[in-house]
CSV table of C-alpha atoms and ligand atoms in Angstrom, one decimal:
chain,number,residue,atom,x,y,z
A,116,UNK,CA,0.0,0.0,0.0
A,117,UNK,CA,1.1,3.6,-0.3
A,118,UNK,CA,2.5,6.5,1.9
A,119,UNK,CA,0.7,9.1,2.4
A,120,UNK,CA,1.1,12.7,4.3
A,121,UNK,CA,-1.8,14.4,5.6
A,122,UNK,CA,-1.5,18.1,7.5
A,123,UNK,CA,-4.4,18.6,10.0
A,124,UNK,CA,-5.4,22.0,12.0
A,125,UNK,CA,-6.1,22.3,15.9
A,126,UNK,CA,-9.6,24.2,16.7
A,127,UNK,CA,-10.6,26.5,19.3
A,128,UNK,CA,-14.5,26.2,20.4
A,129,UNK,CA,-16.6,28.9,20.7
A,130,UNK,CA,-19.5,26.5,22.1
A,131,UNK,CA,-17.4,23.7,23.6
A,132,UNK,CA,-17.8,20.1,23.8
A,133,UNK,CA,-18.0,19.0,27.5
A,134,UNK,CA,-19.5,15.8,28.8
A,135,UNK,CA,-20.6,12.4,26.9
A,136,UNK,CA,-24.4,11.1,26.6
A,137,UNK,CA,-22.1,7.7,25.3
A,138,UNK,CA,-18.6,7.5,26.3
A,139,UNK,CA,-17.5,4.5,24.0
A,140,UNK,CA,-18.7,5.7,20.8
A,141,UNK,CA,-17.9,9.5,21.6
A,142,UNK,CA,-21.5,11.1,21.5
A,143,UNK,CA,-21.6,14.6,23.3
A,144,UNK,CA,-24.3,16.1,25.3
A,145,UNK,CA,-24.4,19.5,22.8
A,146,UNK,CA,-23.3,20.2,19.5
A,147,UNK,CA,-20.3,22.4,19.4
A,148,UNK,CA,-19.1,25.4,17.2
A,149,UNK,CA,-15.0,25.8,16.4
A,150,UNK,CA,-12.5,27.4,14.4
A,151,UNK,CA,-9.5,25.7,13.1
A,152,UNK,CA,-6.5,27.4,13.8
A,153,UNK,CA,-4.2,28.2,10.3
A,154,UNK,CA,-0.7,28.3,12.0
A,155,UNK,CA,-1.1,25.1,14.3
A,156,UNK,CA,-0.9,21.6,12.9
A,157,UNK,CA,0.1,18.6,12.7
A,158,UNK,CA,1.7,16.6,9.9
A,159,UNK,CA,1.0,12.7,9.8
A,160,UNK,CA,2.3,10.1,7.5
A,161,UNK,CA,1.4,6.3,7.3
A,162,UNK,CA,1.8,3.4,5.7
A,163,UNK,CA,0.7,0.3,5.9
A,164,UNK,CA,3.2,-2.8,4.9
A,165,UNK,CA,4.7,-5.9,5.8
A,166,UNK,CA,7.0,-4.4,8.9
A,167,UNK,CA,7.7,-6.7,11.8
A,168,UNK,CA,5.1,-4.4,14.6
A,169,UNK,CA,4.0,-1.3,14.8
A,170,UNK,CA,6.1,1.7,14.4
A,171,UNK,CA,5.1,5.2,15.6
A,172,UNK,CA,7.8,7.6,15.1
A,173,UNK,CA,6.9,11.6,16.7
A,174,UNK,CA,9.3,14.5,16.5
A,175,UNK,CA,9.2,17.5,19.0
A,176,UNK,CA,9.7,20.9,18.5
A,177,UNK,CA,13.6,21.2,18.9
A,178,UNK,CA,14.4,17.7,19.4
A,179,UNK,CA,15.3,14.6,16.8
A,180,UNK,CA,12.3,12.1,15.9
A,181,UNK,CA,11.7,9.6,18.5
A,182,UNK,CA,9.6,6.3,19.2
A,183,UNK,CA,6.4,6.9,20.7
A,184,UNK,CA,5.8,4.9,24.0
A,185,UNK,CA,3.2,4.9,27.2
A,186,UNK,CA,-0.2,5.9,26.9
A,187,UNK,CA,0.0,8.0,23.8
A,188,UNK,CA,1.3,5.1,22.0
A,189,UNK,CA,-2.0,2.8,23.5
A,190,UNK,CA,-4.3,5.5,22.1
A,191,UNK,CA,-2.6,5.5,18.8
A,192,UNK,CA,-2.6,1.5,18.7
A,193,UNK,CA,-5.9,1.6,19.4
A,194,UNK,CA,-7.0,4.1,16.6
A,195,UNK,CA,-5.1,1.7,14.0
A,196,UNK,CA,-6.6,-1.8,15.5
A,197,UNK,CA,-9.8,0.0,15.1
A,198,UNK,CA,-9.3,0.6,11.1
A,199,UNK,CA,-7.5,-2.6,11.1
A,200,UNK,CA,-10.6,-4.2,12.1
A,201,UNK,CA,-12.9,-2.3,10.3
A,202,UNK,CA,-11.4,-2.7,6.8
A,203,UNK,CA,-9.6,-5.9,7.2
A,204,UNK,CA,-6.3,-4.9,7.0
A,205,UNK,CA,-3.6,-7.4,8.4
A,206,UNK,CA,-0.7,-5.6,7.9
A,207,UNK,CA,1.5,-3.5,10.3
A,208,UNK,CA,1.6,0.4,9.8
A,209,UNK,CA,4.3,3.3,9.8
A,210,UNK,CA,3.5,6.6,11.1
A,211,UNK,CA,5.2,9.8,11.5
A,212,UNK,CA,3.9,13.0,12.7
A,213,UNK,CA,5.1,16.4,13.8
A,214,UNK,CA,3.2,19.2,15.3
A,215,UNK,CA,4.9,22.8,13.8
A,216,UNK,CA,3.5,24.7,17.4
A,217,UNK,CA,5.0,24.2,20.7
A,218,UNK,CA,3.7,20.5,22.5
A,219,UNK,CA,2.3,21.6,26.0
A,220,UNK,CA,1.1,24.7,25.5
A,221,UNK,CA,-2.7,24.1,25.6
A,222,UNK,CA,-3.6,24.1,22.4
A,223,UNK,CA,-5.3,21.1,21.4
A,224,UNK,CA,-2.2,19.1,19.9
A,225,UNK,CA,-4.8,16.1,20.0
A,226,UNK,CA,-7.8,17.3,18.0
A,227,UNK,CA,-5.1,18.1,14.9
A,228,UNK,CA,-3.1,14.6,15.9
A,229,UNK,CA,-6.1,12.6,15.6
A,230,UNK,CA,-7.6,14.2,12.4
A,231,UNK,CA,-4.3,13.8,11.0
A,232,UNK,CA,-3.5,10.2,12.1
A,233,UNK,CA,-7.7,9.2,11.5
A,234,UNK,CA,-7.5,10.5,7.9
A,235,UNK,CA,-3.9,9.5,7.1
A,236,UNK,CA,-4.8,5.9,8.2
A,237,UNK,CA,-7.8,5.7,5.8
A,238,UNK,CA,-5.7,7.5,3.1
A,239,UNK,CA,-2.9,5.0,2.9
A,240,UNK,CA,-5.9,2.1,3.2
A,241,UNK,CA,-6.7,3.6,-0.4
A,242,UNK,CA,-10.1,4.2,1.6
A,243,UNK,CA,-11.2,7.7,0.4
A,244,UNK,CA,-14.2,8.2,2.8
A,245,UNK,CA,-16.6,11.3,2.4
A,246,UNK,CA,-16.3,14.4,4.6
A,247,UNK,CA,-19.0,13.5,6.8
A,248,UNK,CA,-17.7,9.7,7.5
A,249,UNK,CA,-14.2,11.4,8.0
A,250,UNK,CA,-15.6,13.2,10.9
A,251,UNK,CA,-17.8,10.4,12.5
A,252,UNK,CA,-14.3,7.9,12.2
A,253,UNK,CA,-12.6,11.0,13.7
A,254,UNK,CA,-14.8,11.2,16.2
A,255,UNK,CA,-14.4,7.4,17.3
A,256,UNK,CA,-10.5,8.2,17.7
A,257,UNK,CA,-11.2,9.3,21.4
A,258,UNK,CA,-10.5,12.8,20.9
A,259,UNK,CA,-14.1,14.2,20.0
A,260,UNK,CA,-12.8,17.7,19.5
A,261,UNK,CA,-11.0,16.6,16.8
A,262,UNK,CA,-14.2,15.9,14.5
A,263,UNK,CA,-14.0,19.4,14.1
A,264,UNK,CA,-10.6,19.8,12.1
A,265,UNK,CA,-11.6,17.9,9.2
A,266,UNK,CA,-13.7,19.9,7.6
A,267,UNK,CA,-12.4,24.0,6.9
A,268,UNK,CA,-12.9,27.0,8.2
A,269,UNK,CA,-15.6,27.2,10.8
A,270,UNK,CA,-16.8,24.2,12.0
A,271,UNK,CA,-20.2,22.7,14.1
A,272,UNK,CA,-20.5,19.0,15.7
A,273,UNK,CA,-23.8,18.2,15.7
A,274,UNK,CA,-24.6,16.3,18.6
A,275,UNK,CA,-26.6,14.4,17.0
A,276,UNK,CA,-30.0,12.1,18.4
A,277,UNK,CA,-29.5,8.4,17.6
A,278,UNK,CA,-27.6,5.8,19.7
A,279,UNK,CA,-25.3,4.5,16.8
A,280,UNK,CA,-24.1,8.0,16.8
A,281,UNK,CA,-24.5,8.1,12.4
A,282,UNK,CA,-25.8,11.5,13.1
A,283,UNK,CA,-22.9,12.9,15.3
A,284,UNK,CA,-20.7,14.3,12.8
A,285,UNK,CA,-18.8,17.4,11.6
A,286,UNK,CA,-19.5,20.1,8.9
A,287,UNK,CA,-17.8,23.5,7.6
A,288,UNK,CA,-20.1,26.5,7.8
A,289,UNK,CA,-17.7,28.9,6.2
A,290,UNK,CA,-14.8,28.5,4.6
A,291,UNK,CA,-11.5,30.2,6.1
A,292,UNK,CA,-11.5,33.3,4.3
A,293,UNK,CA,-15.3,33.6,5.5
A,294,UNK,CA,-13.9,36.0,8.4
A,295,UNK,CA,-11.0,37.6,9.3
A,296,UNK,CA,-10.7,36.7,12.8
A,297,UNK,CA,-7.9,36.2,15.2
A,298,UNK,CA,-7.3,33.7,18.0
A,299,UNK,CA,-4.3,35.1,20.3
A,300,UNK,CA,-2.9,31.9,21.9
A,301,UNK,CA,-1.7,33.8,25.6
A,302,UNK,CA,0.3,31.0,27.2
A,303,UNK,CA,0.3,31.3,30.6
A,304,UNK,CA,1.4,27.9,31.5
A,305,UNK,CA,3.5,25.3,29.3
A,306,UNK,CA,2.8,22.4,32.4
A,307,UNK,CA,1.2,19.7,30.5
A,308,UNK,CA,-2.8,19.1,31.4
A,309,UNK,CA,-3.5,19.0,35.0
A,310,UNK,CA,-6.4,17.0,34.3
A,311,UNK,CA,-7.2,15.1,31.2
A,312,UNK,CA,-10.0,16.0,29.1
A,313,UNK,CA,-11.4,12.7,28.8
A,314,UNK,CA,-11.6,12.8,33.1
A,315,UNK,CA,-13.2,15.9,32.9
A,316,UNK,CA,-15.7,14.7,30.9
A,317,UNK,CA,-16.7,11.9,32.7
A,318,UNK,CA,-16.4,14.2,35.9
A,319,UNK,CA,-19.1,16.4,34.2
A,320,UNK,CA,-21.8,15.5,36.0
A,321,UNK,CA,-23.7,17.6,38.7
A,322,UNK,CA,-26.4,20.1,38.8
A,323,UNK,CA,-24.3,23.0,37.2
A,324,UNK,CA,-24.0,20.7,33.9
A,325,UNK,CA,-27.8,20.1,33.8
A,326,UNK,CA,-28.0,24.0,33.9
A,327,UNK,CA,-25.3,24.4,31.5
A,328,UNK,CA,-26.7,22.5,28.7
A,329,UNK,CA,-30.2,24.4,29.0
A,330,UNK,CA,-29.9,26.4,26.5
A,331,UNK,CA,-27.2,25.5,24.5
A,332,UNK,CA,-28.1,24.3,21.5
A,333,UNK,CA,-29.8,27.8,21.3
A,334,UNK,CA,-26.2,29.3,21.9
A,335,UNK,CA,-25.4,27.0,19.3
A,336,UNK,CA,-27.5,28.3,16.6
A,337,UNK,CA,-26.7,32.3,17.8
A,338,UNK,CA,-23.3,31.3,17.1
A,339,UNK,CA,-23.7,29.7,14.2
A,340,UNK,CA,-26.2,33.6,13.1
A,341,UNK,CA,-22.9,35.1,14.5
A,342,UNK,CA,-20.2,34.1,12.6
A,343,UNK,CA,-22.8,34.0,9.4
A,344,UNK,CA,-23.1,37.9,10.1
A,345,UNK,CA,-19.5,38.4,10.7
A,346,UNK,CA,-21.2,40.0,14.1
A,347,UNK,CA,-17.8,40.2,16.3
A,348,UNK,CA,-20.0,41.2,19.6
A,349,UNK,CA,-22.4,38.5,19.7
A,350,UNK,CA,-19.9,35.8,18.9
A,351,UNK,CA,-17.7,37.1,22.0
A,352,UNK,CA,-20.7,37.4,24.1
A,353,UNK,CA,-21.9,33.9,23.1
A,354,UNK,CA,-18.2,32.6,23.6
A,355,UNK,CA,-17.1,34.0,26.9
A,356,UNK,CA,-20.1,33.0,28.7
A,357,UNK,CA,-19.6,29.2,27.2
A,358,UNK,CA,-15.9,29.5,28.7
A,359,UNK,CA,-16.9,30.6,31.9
A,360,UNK,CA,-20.4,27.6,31.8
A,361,UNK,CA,-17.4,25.0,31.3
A,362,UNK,CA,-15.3,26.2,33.9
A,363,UNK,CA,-17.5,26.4,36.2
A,364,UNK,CA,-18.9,22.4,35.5
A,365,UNK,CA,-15.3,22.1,36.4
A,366,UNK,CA,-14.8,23.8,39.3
A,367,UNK,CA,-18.3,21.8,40.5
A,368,UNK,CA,-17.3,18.6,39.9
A,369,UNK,CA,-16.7,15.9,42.5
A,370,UNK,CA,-13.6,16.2,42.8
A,371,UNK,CA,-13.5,20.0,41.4
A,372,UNK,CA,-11.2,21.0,38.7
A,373,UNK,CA,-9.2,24.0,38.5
A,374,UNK,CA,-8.2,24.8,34.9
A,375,UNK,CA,-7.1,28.5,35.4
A,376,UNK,CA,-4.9,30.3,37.5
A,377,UNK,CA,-3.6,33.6,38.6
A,378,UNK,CA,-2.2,35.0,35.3
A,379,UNK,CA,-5.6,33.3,33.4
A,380,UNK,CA,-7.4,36.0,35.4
A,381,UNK,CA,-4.7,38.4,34.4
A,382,UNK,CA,-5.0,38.0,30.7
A,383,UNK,CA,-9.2,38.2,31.4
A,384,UNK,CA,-9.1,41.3,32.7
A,385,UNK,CA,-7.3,43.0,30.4
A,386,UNK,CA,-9.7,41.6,27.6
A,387,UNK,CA,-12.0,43.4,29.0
A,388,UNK,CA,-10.2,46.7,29.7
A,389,UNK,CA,-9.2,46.4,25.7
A,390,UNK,CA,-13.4,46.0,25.3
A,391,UNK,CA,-13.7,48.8,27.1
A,392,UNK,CA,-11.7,51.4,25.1
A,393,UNK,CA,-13.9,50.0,22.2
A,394,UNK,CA,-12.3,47.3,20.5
A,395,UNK,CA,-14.0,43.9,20.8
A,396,UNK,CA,-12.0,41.5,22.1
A,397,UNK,CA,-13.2,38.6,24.2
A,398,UNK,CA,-11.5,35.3,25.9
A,399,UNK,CA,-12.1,31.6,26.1
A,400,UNK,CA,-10.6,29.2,27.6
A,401,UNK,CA,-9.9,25.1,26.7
A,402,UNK,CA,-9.1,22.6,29.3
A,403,UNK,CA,-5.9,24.5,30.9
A,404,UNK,CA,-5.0,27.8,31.7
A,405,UNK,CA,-4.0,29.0,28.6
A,406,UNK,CA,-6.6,31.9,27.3
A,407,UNK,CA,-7.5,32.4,23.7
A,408,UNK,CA,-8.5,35.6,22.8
A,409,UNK,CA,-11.0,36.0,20.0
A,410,UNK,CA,-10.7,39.5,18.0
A,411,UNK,CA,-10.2,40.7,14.3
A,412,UNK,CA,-7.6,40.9,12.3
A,413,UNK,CA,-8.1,45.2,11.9
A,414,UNK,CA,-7.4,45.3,15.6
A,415,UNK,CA,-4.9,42.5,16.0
A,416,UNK,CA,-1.9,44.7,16.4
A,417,UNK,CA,-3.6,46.8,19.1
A,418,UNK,CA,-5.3,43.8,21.1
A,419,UNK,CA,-1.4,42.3,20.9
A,420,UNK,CA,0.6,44.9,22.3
A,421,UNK,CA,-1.5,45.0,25.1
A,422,UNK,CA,-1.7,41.8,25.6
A,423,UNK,CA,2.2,41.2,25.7
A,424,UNK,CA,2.8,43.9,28.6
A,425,UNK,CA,0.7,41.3,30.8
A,426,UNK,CA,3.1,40.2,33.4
A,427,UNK,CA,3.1,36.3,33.1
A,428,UNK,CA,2.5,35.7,29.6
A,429,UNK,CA,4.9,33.8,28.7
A,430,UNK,CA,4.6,33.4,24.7
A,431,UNK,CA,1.9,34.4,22.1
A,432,UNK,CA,0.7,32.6,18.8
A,433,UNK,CA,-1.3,33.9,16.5
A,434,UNK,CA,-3.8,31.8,14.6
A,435,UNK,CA,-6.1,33.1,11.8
A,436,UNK,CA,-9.0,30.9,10.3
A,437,UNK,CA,-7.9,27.3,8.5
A,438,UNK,CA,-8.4,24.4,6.1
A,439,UNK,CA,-9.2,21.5,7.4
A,440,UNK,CA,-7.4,17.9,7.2
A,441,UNK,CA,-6.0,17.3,3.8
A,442,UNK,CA,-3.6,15.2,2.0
A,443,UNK,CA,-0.1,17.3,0.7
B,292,DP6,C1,-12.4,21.8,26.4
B,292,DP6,O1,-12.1,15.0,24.5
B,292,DP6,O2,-11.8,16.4,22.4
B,292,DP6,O3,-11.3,21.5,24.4
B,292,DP6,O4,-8.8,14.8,23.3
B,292,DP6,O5,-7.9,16.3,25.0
B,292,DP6,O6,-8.4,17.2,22.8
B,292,DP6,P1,-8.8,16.2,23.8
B,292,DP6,O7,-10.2,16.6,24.3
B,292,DP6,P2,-11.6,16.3,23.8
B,292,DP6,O8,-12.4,17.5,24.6
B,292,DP6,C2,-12.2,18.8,24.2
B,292,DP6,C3,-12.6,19.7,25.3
B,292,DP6,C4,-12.5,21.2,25.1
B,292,DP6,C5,-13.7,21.8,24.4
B,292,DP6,C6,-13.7,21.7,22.9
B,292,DP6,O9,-12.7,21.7,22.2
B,292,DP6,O10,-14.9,21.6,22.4
């Protein structure tokens, strides 16, 4: 069979994905709205062959390529037996992937991993799947989130209703150049996750989640109205309140979780001094400290400097809208 490379984005959620109604096959409680990130990806190649096991080969920013081991390597194993089974492939596979954005810094390294390996896998299978069975087989690689970077541009998960989860899939509502946004990565901590995502998840269960997904799918569809209207304000106001909803099923959980800390606070309130001398800006927030903050590209610069003279930031990346998984 052949070798083939495929480049995948990460996203950032404006309505996130928090919680499972099925925890094997990866069905959420809401749908969820993203935008994948131009100038963070990951590059995957495989190759399925005769070799003697396995081999997963991952290179680091600033170091030399090295064998994947531990639990990542499980996870990966597990996506591959998965395919293996599903189209009857014997052989052993090759894989080598690189992220080009720092590893521990946040960003979701796993949802443009995933993509990546998910659609590479099927790629060198000679198994060109549609758009819509890319995401659902994306999906079923454990990291949900990562439905999202297949298709371009911006992005919505439907939940979907039925229990084989056929319905619970990914589709592009814009294309990239849709929008001009920005998404200004503040780093404010490079330790790796404090908590997985997958724990959260099945930690998200309490009274404050029931509350949180009251609504939501209406927050979903003003989203969605949002970013059709290029309206910045609604999309920030629809976004920050979504970040603050997860957080706060977090920080309610049994036992709580903590994603933020003093510096995440920092970078908040400056976002909103920015708002307040007129320039919409507004922050979210993934599973970690790290906040993104959502503005457009006309005020980039200006949202930037200000955003650098925070005490505690410790490095900024800038990510405008992007394609979604493709083969290069
Ligand atoms: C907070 O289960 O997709 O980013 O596999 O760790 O990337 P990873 O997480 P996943 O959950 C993502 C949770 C989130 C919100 C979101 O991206 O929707």
């Amino acid at each position: 069979m052949k070798k083939v490379t495929v480049v995948s984005p990460a996203n950032i959620a404006f309505v996130k994905y928090w919680g499972r109604r099925d925890d094997a096959l990866i069905l959420p409680h809401n749908s969820s709205v993203s935008m994948n990130m131009d100038s963070c990806t990951t590059t995957t190649s495989a190759e399925w062959g005769e070799f003697e096991e396995d081999q997963i080969m991952v290179k680091y920013q600033n170091k030399s390529v090295e064998e994947l081991t531990g639990i990542p390597r499980e996870k990966v194993i597990k996506v591959a037996d998965r395919i293996r089974t599903e189209l009857g492939i014997k052989q052993r596979v090759k894989i080598e992937s690189e992220n080009n954005f720092p590893e521990a810094t946040g960003i979701a390294s796993s949802a443009s991993a995933f993509s990546a390996l998910t659609k590479a896998l099927y790629e060198a299978a000679g198994e060109s799947l549609s758009e819509k069975e890319m995401t659902i087989e994306t999906r079923l690689s454990g990291s949900g989130s990562a439905c999202r970077s297949i298709p371009r541009g911006f992005v919505v998960w439907n939940k979907g209703q039925k229990n084989d989860g056929s319905d619970s899939y990914a589709y592009s509502i814009a294309p990239p150049t849709h929008w001009a946004l920005s998404d200004i990565v503040c780093v404010v901590d490079v330790g790796n996750k404090k908590v997985s995502s997958a724990e959260g998840h099945s930690r998200a269960k309490n009274p404050y989640m029931d509350a949180r997904l009251i609504g939501i799918e209406e927050r979903v569809k003003e989203t969605m109205a949002a970013i059709e209207a290029k309206d910045i304000e609604k999309l920030g106001r629809v976004t920050e309140i979504e970040a603050l909803s997860l957080h706060t099923v977090c920080m309610m959980s049994e036992p709580p979780i903590f994603y933020w800390n003093n510096k995440t606070f920092l970078v908040m309130e400056v976002v909103k001094q920015i708002r307040s001398q007129g320039i919409p800006a507004y922050y979210t927030m993934d599973a970690g400290a790290n906040v993104h903050v959502i503005t457009e590209q006309q005020n980039e610069k200006t949202v930037m400097e200000n955003l650098k003279k925070v005490n505690g930031v410790l490095q900024t990346i800038i990510a405008h809208p992007g394609e979604g998984a493709r083969l290069i």
